[in-house]
PDB file of C-alpha atoms in Angstrom:
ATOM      1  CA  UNK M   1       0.000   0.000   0.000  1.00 49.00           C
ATOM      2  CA  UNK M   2       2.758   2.400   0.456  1.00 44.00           C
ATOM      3  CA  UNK M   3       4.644   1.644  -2.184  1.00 45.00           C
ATOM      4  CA  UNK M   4       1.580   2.494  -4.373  1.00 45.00           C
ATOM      5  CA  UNK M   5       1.106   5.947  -2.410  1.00 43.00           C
ATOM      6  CA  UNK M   6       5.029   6.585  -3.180  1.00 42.00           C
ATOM      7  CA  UNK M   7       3.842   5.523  -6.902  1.00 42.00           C
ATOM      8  CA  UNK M   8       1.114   7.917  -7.143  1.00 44.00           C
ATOM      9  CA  UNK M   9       2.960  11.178  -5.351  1.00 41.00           C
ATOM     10  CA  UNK M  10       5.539  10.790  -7.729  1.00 40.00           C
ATOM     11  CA  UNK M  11       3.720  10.614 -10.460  1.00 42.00           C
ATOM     12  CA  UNK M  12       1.889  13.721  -9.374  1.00 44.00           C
ATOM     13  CA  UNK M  13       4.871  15.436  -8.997  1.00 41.00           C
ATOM     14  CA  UNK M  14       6.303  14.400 -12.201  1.00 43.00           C
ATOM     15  CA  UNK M  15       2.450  16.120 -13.910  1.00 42.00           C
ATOM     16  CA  UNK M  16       2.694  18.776 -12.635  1.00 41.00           C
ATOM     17  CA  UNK M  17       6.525  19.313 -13.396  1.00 40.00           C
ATOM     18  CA  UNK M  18       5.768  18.317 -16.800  1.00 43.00           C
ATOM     19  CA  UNK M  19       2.313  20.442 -17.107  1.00 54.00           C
ATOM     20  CA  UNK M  20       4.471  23.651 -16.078  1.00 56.00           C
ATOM     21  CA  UNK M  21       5.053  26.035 -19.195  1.00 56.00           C
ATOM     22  CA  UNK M  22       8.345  25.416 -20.443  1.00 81.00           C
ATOM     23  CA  UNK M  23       9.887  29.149 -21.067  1.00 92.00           C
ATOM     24  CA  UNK M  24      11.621  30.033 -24.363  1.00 94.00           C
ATOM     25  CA  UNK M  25      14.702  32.508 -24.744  1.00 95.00           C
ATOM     26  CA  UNK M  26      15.054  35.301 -26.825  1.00 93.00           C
ATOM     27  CA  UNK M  27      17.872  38.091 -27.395  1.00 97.00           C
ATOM     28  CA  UNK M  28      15.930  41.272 -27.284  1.00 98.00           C
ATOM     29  CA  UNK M  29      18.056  43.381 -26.800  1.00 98.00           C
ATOM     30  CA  UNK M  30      22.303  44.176 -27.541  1.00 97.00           C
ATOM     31  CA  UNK M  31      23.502  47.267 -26.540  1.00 95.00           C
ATOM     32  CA  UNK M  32      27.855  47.877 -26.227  1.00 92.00           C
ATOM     33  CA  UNK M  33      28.763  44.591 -25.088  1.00 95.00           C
ATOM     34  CA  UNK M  34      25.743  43.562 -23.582  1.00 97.00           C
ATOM     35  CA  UNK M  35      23.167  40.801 -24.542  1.00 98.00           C
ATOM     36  CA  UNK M  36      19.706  40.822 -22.702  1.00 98.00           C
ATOM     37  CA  UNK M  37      17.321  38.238 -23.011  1.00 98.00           C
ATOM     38  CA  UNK M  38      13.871  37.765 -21.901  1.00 98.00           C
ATOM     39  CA  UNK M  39      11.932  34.101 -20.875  1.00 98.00           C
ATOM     40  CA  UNK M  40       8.215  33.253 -22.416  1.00 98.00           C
ATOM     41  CA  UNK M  41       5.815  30.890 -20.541  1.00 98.00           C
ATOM     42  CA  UNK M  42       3.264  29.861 -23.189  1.00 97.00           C
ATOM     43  CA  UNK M  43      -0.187  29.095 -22.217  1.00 95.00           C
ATOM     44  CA  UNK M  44      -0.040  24.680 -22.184  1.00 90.00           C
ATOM     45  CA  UNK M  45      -2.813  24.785 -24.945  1.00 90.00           C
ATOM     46  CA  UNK M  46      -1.194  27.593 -27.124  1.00 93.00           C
ATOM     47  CA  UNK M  47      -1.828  27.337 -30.719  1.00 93.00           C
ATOM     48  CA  UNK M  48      -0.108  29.505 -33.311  1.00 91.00           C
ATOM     49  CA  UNK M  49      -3.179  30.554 -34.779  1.00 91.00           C
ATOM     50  CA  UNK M  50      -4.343  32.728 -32.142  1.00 96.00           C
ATOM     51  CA  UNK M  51      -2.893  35.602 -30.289  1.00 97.00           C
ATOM     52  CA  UNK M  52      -3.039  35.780 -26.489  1.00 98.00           C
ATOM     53  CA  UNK M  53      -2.777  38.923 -24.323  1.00 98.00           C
ATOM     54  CA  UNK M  54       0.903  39.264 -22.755  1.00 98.00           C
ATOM     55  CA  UNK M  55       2.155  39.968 -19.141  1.00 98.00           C
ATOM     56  CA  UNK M  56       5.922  41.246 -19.098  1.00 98.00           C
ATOM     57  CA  UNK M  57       7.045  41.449 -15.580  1.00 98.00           C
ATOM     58  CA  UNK M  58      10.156  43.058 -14.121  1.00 98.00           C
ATOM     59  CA  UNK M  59      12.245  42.120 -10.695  1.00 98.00           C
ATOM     60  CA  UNK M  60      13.302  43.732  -7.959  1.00 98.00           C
ATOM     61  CA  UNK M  61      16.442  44.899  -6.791  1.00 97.00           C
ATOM     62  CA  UNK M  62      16.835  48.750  -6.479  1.00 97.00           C
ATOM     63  CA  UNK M  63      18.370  48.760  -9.958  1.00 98.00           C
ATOM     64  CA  UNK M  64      21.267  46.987  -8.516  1.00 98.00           C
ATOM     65  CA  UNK M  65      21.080  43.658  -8.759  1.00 97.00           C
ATOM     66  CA  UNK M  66      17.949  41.216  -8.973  1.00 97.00           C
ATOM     67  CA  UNK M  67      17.059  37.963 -11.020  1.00 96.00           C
ATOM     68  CA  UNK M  68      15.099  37.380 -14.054  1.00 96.00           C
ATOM     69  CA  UNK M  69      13.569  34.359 -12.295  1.00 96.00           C
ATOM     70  CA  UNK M  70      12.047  36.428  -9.211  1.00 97.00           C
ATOM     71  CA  UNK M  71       8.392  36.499 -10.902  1.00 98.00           C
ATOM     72  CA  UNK M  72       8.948  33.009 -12.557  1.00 97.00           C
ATOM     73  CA  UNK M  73       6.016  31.545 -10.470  1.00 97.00           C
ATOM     74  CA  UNK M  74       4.012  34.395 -11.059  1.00 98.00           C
ATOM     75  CA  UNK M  75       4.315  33.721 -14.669  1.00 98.00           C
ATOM     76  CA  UNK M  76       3.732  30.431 -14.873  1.00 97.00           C
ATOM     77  CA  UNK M  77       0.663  31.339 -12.869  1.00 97.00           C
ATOM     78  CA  UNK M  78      -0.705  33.536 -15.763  1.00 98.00           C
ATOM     79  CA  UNK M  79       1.046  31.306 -18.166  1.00 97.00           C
ATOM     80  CA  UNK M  80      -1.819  28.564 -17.187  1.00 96.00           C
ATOM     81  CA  UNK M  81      -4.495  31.521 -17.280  1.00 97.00           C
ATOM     82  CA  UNK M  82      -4.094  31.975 -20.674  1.00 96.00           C
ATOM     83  CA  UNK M  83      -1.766  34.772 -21.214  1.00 98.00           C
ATOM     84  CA  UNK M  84       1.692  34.720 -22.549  1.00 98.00           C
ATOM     85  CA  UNK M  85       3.779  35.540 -19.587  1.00 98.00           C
ATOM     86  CA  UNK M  86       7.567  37.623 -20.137  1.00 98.00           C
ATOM     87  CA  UNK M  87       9.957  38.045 -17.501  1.00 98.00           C
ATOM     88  CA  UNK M  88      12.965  40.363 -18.859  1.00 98.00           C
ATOM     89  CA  UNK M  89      16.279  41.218 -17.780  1.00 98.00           C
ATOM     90  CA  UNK M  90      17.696  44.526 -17.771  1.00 98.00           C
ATOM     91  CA  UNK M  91      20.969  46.177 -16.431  1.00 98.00           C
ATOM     92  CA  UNK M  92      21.322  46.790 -12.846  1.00 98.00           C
ATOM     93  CA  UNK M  93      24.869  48.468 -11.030  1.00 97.00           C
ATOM     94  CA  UNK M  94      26.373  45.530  -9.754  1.00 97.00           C
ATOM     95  CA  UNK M  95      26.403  43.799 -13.305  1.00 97.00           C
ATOM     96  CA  UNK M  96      26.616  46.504 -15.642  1.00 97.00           C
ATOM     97  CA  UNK M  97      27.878  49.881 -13.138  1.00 97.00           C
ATOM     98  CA  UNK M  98      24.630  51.535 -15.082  1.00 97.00           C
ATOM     99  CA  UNK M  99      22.316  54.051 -13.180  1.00 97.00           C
ATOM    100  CA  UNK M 100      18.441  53.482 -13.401  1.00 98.00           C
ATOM    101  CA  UNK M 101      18.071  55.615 -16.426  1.00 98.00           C
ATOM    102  CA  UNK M 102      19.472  52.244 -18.152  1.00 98.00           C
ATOM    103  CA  UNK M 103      16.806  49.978 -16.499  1.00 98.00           C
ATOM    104  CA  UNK M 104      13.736  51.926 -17.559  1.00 98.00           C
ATOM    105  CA  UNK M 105      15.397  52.206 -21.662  1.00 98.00           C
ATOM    106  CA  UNK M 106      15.781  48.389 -21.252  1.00 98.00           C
ATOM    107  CA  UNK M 107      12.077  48.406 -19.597  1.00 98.00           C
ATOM    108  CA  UNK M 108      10.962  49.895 -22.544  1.00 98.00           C
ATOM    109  CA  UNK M 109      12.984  48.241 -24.933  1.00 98.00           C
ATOM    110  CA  UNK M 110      11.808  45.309 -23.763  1.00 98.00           C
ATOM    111  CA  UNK M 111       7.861  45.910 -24.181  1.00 98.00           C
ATOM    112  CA  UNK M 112       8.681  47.866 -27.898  1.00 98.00           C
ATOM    113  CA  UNK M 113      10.277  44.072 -28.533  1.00 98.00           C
ATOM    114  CA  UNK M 114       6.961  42.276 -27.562  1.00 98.00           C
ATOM    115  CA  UNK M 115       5.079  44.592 -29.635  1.00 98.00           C
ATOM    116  CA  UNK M 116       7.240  44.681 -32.902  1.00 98.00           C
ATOM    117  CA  UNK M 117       7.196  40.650 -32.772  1.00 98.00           C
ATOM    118  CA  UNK M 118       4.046  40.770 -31.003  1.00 98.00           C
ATOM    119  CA  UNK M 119       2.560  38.127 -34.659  1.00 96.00           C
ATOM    120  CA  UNK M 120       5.687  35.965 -33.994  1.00 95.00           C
ATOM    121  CA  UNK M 121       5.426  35.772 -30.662  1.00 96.00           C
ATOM    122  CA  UNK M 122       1.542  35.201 -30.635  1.00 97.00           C
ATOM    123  CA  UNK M 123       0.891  38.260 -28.430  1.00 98.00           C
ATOM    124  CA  UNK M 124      -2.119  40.806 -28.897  1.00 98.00           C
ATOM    125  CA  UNK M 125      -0.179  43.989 -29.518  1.00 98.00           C
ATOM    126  CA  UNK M 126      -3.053  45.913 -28.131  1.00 98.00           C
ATOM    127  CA  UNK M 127      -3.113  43.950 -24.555  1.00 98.00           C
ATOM    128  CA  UNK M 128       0.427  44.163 -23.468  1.00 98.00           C
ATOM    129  CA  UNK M 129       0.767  44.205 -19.705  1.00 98.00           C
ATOM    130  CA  UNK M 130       3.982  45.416 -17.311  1.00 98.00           C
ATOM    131  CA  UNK M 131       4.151  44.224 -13.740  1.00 98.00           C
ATOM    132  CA  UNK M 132       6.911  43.986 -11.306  1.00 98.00           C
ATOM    133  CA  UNK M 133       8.156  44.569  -7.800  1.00 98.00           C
ATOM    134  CA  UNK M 134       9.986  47.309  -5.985  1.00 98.00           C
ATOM    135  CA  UNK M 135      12.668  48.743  -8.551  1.00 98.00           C
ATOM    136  CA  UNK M 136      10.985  46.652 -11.299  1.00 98.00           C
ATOM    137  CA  UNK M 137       7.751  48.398 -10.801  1.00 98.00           C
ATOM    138  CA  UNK M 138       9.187  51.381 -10.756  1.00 98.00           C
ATOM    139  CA  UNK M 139      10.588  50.203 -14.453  1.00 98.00           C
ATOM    140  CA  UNK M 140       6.808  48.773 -15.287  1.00 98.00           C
ATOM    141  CA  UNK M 141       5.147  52.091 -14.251  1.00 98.00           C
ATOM    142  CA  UNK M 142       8.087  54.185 -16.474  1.00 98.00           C
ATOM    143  CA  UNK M 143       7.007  52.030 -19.829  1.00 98.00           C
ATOM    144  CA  UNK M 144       4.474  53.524 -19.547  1.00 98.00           C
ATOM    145  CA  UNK M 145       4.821  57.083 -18.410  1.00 98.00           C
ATOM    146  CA  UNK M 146       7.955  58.101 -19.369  1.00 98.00           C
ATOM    147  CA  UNK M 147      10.204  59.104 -22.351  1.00 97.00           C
ATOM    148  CA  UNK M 148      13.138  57.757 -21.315  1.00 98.00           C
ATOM    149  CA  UNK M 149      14.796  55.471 -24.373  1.00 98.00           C
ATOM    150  CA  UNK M 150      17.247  53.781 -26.105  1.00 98.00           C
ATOM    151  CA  UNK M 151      18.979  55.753 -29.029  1.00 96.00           C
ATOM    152  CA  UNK M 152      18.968  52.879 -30.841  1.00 96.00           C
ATOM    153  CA  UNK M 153      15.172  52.157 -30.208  1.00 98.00           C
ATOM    154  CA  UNK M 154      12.381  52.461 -33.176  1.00 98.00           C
ATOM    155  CA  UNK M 155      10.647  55.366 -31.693  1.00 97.00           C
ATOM    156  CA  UNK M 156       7.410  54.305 -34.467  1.00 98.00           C
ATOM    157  CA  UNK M 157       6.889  51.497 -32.003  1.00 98.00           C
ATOM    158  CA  UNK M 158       5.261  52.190 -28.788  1.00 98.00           C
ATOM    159  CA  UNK M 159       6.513  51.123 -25.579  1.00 98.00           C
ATOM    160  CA  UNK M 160       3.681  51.773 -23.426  1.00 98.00           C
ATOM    161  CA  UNK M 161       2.087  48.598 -21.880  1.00 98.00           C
ATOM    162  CA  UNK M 162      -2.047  48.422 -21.664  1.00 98.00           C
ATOM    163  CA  UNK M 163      -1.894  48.072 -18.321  1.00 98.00           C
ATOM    164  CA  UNK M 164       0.175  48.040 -15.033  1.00 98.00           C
ATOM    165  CA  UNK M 165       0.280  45.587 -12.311  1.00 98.00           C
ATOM    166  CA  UNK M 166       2.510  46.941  -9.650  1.00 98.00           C
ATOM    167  CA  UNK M 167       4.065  45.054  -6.603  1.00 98.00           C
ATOM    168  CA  UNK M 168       5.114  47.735  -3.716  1.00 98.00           C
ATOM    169  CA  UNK M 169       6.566  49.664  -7.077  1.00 98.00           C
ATOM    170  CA  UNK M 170       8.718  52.503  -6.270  1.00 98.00           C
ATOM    171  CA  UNK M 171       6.652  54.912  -8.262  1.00 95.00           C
ATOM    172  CA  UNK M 172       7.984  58.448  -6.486  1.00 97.00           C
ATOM    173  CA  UNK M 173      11.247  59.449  -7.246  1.00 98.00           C
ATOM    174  CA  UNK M 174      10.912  62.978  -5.772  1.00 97.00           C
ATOM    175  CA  UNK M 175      12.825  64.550  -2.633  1.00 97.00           C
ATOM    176  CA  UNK M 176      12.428  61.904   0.554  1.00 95.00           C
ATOM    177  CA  UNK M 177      11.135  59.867  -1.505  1.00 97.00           C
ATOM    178  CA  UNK M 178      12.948  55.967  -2.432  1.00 96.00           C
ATOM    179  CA  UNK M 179      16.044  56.902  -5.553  1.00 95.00           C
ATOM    180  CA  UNK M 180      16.204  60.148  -5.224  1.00 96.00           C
ATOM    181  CA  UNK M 181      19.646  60.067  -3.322  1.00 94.00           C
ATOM    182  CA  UNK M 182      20.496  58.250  -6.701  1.00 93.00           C
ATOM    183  CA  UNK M 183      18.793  60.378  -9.104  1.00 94.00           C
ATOM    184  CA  UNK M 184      18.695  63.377  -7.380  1.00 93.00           C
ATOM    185  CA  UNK M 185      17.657  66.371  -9.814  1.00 95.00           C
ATOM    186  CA  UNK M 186      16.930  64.741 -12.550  1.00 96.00           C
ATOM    187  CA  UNK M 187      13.817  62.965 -10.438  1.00 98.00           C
ATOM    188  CA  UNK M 188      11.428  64.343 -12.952  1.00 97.00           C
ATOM    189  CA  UNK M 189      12.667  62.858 -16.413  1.00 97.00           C
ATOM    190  CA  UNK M 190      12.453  59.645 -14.264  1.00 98.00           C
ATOM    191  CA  UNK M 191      10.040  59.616 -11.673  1.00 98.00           C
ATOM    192  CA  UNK M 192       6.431  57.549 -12.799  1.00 98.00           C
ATOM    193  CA  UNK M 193       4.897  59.943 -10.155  1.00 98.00           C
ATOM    194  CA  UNK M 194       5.936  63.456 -11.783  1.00 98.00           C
ATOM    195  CA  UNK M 195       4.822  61.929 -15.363  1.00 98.00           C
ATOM    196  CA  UNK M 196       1.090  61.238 -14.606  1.00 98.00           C
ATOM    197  CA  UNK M 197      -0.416  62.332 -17.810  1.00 96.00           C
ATOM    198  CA  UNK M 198      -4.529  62.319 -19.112  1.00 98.00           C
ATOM    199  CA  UNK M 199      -4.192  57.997 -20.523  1.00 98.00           C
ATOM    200  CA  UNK M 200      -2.182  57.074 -18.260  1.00 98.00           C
ATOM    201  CA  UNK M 201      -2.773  52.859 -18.156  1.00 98.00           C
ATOM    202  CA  UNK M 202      -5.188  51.187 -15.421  1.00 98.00           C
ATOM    203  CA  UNK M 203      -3.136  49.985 -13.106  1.00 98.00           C
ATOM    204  CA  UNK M 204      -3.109  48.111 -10.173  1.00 98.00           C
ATOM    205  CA  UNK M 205      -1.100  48.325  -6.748  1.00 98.00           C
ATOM    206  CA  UNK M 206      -0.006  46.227  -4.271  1.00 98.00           C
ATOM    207  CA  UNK M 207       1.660  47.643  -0.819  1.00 98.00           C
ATOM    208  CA  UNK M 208       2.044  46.801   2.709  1.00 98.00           C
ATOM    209  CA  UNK M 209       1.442  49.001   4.997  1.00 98.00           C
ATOM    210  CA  UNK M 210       4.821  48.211   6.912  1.00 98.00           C
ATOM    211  CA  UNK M 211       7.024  48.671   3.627  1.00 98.00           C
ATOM    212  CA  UNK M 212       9.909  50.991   4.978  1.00 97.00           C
ATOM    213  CA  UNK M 213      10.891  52.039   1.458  1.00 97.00           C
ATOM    214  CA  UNK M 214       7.569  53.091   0.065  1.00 97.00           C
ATOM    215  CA  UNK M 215       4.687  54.753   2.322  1.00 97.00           C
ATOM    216  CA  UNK M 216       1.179  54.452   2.722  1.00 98.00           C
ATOM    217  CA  UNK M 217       0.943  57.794   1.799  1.00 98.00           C
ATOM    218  CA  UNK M 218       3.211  57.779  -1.327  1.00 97.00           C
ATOM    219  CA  UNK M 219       0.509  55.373  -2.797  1.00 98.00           C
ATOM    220  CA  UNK M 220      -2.038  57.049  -1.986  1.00 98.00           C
ATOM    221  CA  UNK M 221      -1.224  60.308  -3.238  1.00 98.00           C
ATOM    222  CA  UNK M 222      -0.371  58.468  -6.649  1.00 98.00           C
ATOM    223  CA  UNK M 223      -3.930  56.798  -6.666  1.00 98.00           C
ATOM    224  CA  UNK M 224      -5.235  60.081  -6.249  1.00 98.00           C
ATOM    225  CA  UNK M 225      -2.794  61.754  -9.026  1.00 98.00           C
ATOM    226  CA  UNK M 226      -4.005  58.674 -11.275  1.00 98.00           C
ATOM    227  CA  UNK M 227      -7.835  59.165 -10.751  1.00 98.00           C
ATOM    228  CA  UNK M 228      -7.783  63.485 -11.230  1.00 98.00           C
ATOM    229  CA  UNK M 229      -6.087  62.410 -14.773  1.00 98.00           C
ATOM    230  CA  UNK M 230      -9.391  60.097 -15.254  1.00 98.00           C
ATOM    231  CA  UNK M 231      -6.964  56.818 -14.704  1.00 98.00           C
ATOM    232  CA  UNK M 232      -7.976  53.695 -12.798  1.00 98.00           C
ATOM    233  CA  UNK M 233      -5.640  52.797  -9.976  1.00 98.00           C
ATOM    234  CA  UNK M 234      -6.911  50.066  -7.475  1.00 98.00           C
ATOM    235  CA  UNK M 235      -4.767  50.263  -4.124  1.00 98.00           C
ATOM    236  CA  UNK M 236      -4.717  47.015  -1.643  1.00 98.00           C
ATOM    237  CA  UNK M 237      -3.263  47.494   1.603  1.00 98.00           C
ATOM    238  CA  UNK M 238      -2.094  44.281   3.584  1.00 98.00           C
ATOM    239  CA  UNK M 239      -2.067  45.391   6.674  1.00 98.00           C
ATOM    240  CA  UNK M 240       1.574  44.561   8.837  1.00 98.00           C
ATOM    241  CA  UNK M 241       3.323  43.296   5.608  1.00 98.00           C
ATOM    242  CA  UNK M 242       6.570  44.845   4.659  1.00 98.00           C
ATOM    243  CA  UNK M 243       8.405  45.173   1.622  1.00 97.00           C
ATOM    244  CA  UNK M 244       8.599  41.719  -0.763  1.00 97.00           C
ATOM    245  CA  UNK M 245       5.694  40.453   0.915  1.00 98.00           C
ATOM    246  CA  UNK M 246       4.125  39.247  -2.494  1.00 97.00           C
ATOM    247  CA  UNK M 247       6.827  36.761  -2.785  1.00 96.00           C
ATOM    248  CA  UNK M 248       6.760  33.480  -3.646  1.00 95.00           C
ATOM    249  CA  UNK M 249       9.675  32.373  -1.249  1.00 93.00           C
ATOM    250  CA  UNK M 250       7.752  34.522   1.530  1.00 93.00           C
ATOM    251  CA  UNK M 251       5.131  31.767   1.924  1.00 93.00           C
ATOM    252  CA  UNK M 252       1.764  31.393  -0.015  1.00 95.00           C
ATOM    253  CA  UNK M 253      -0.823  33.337   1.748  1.00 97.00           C
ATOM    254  CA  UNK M 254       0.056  36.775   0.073  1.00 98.00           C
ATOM    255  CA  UNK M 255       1.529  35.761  -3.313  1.00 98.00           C
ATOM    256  CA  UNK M 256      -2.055  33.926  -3.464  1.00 98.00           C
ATOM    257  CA  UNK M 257      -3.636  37.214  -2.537  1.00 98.00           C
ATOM    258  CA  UNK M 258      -1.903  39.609  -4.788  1.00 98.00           C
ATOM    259  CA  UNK M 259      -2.442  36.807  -7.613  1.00 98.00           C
ATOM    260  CA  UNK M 260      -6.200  36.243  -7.102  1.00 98.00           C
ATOM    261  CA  UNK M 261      -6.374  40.513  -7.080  1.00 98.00           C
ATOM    262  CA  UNK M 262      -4.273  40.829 -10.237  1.00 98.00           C
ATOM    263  CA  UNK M 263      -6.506  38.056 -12.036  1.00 98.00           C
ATOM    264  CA  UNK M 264     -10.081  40.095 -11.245  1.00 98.00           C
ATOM    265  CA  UNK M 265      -8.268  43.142 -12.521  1.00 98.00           C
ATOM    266  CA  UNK M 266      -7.512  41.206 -15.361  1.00 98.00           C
ATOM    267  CA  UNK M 267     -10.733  39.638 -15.880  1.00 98.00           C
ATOM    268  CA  UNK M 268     -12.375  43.064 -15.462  1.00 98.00           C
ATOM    269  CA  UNK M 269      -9.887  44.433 -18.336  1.00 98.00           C
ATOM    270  CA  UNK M 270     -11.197  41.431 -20.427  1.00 97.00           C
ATOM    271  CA  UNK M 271      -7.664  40.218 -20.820  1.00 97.00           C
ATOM    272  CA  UNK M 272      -8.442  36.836 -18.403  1.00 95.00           C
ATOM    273  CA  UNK M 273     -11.281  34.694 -19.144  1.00 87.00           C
TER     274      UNK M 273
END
């Protein structure tokens, strides 16, 4: 009888490993002497025929380090939802010695990519999501408000995503505010906050309301910038959680949370059946 139990959790285990989106690499990206690549989770019952809306998501790290595999769970989660799920890299300080000016033209080098192979890559051009957490929503959010690019870049494509999901992003680059010790004056060219224009994408926000680099009040005054612009911008608060608290490794109640929120938002933007 055991030996059959052993059997079947095996087996199990070998499903599931097998049902999990295998991710794809592609160079996007070559600038100097660097390469940058990006992983693809496919939906298990893709089909070439049909185009699927696309989630590109960016990791942490305070634009000095971080790993392309931080959101890989995340997107296999949205992977088996039905979208085509991204996770980029992009240069950080301790890799490249570049300042965050470099992240966000790799941000949005990275979503102009999706969009100009959007037909060879199966992705709707028109639903084109950026997520990501701390620094890396900070990069999301600049996609998309920001004018911050590559020289090299085809300026005819568009790098703005159709939507932001943002983990504790660091979204105000301002005086007192997270990167502006970094940044300093030029906080406006750079800062999502400052760049809050009429279109602006719907976007969503997660924060805790212990995070000791972004406050309670930060977010909330960027909700409010969003909505006077005639934006959406959904806030959740989890109460007592700090910064990272969406994480995988961090245990399951949370990254559940933040996953079952981001799905409704994407169900409600008709991009999740």
């Amino acid at each position: 009888m055991k030996k059959i139990l052993l059997f079947s959790l095996l087996l199990a285990v070998g499903f599931f490993t097998w049902a999990q989106p295998k991710p794809r690499s592609f160079i996007y990206k070559k600038i100097d002497t660097v390469t940058l690549k990006m992983k693809i989770y496919y939906p298990n019952n893709y089909k070439k025929d049909k185009i699927y809306p696309a989630i590109v998501l960016f990791f942490g790290g305070g634009w000095n380090s971080g790993t392309i595999d931080q959101f890989k769970n995340q997107a296999i989660h949205f992977a088996a939802k039905g979208m085509i799920a991204i996770t980029p890299d992009y240069r950080v300080n301790k890799r490249q010695h570049t300042s965050p000016f470099e992240s966000v033209k790799d941000g949005r080098s990275a979503i102009r990519y999706v969009r100009a192979h959007a037909h060879d890559l199966g992705v709707d051009p028109n639903r084109i999501v950026a997520g990501g957490g701390s620094a890396g929503g900070h990069v999301a959010a600049a996609t998309d408000l920001t004018n911050i690019d590559e020289a090299t870049d085809d300026l005819n494509i568009s790098a703005r995503p159709n939507a932001l999901i943002l983990f504790n992003p660091v979204f105000n680059n301002g005086p007192g505010e997270y990167g502006y010790d970094r940044i300093g004056e030029r906080y406006a060219e750079i800062s999502p906050y400052h760049n809050i224009l009429k279109g602006a994408a719907p976007t969503l926000v997660f924060l805790g309301t212990k995070d000791h680099l972004i406050s309670v009040q930060t977010a909330k005054d960027y909700q409010e910038r969003m909505r006077s612009v005639g934006s959406r911008c959904d806030l959740f608060l989890y109460e007592g959680q700090g910064h990272g608290f969406f994480n995988f490794s961090k245990g399951k109640e949370y990254y559940e949370a933040t996953l079952r929120q981001s799905d409704q938002f994407l169900k409600e933007l008709g991009y999740m059946k």
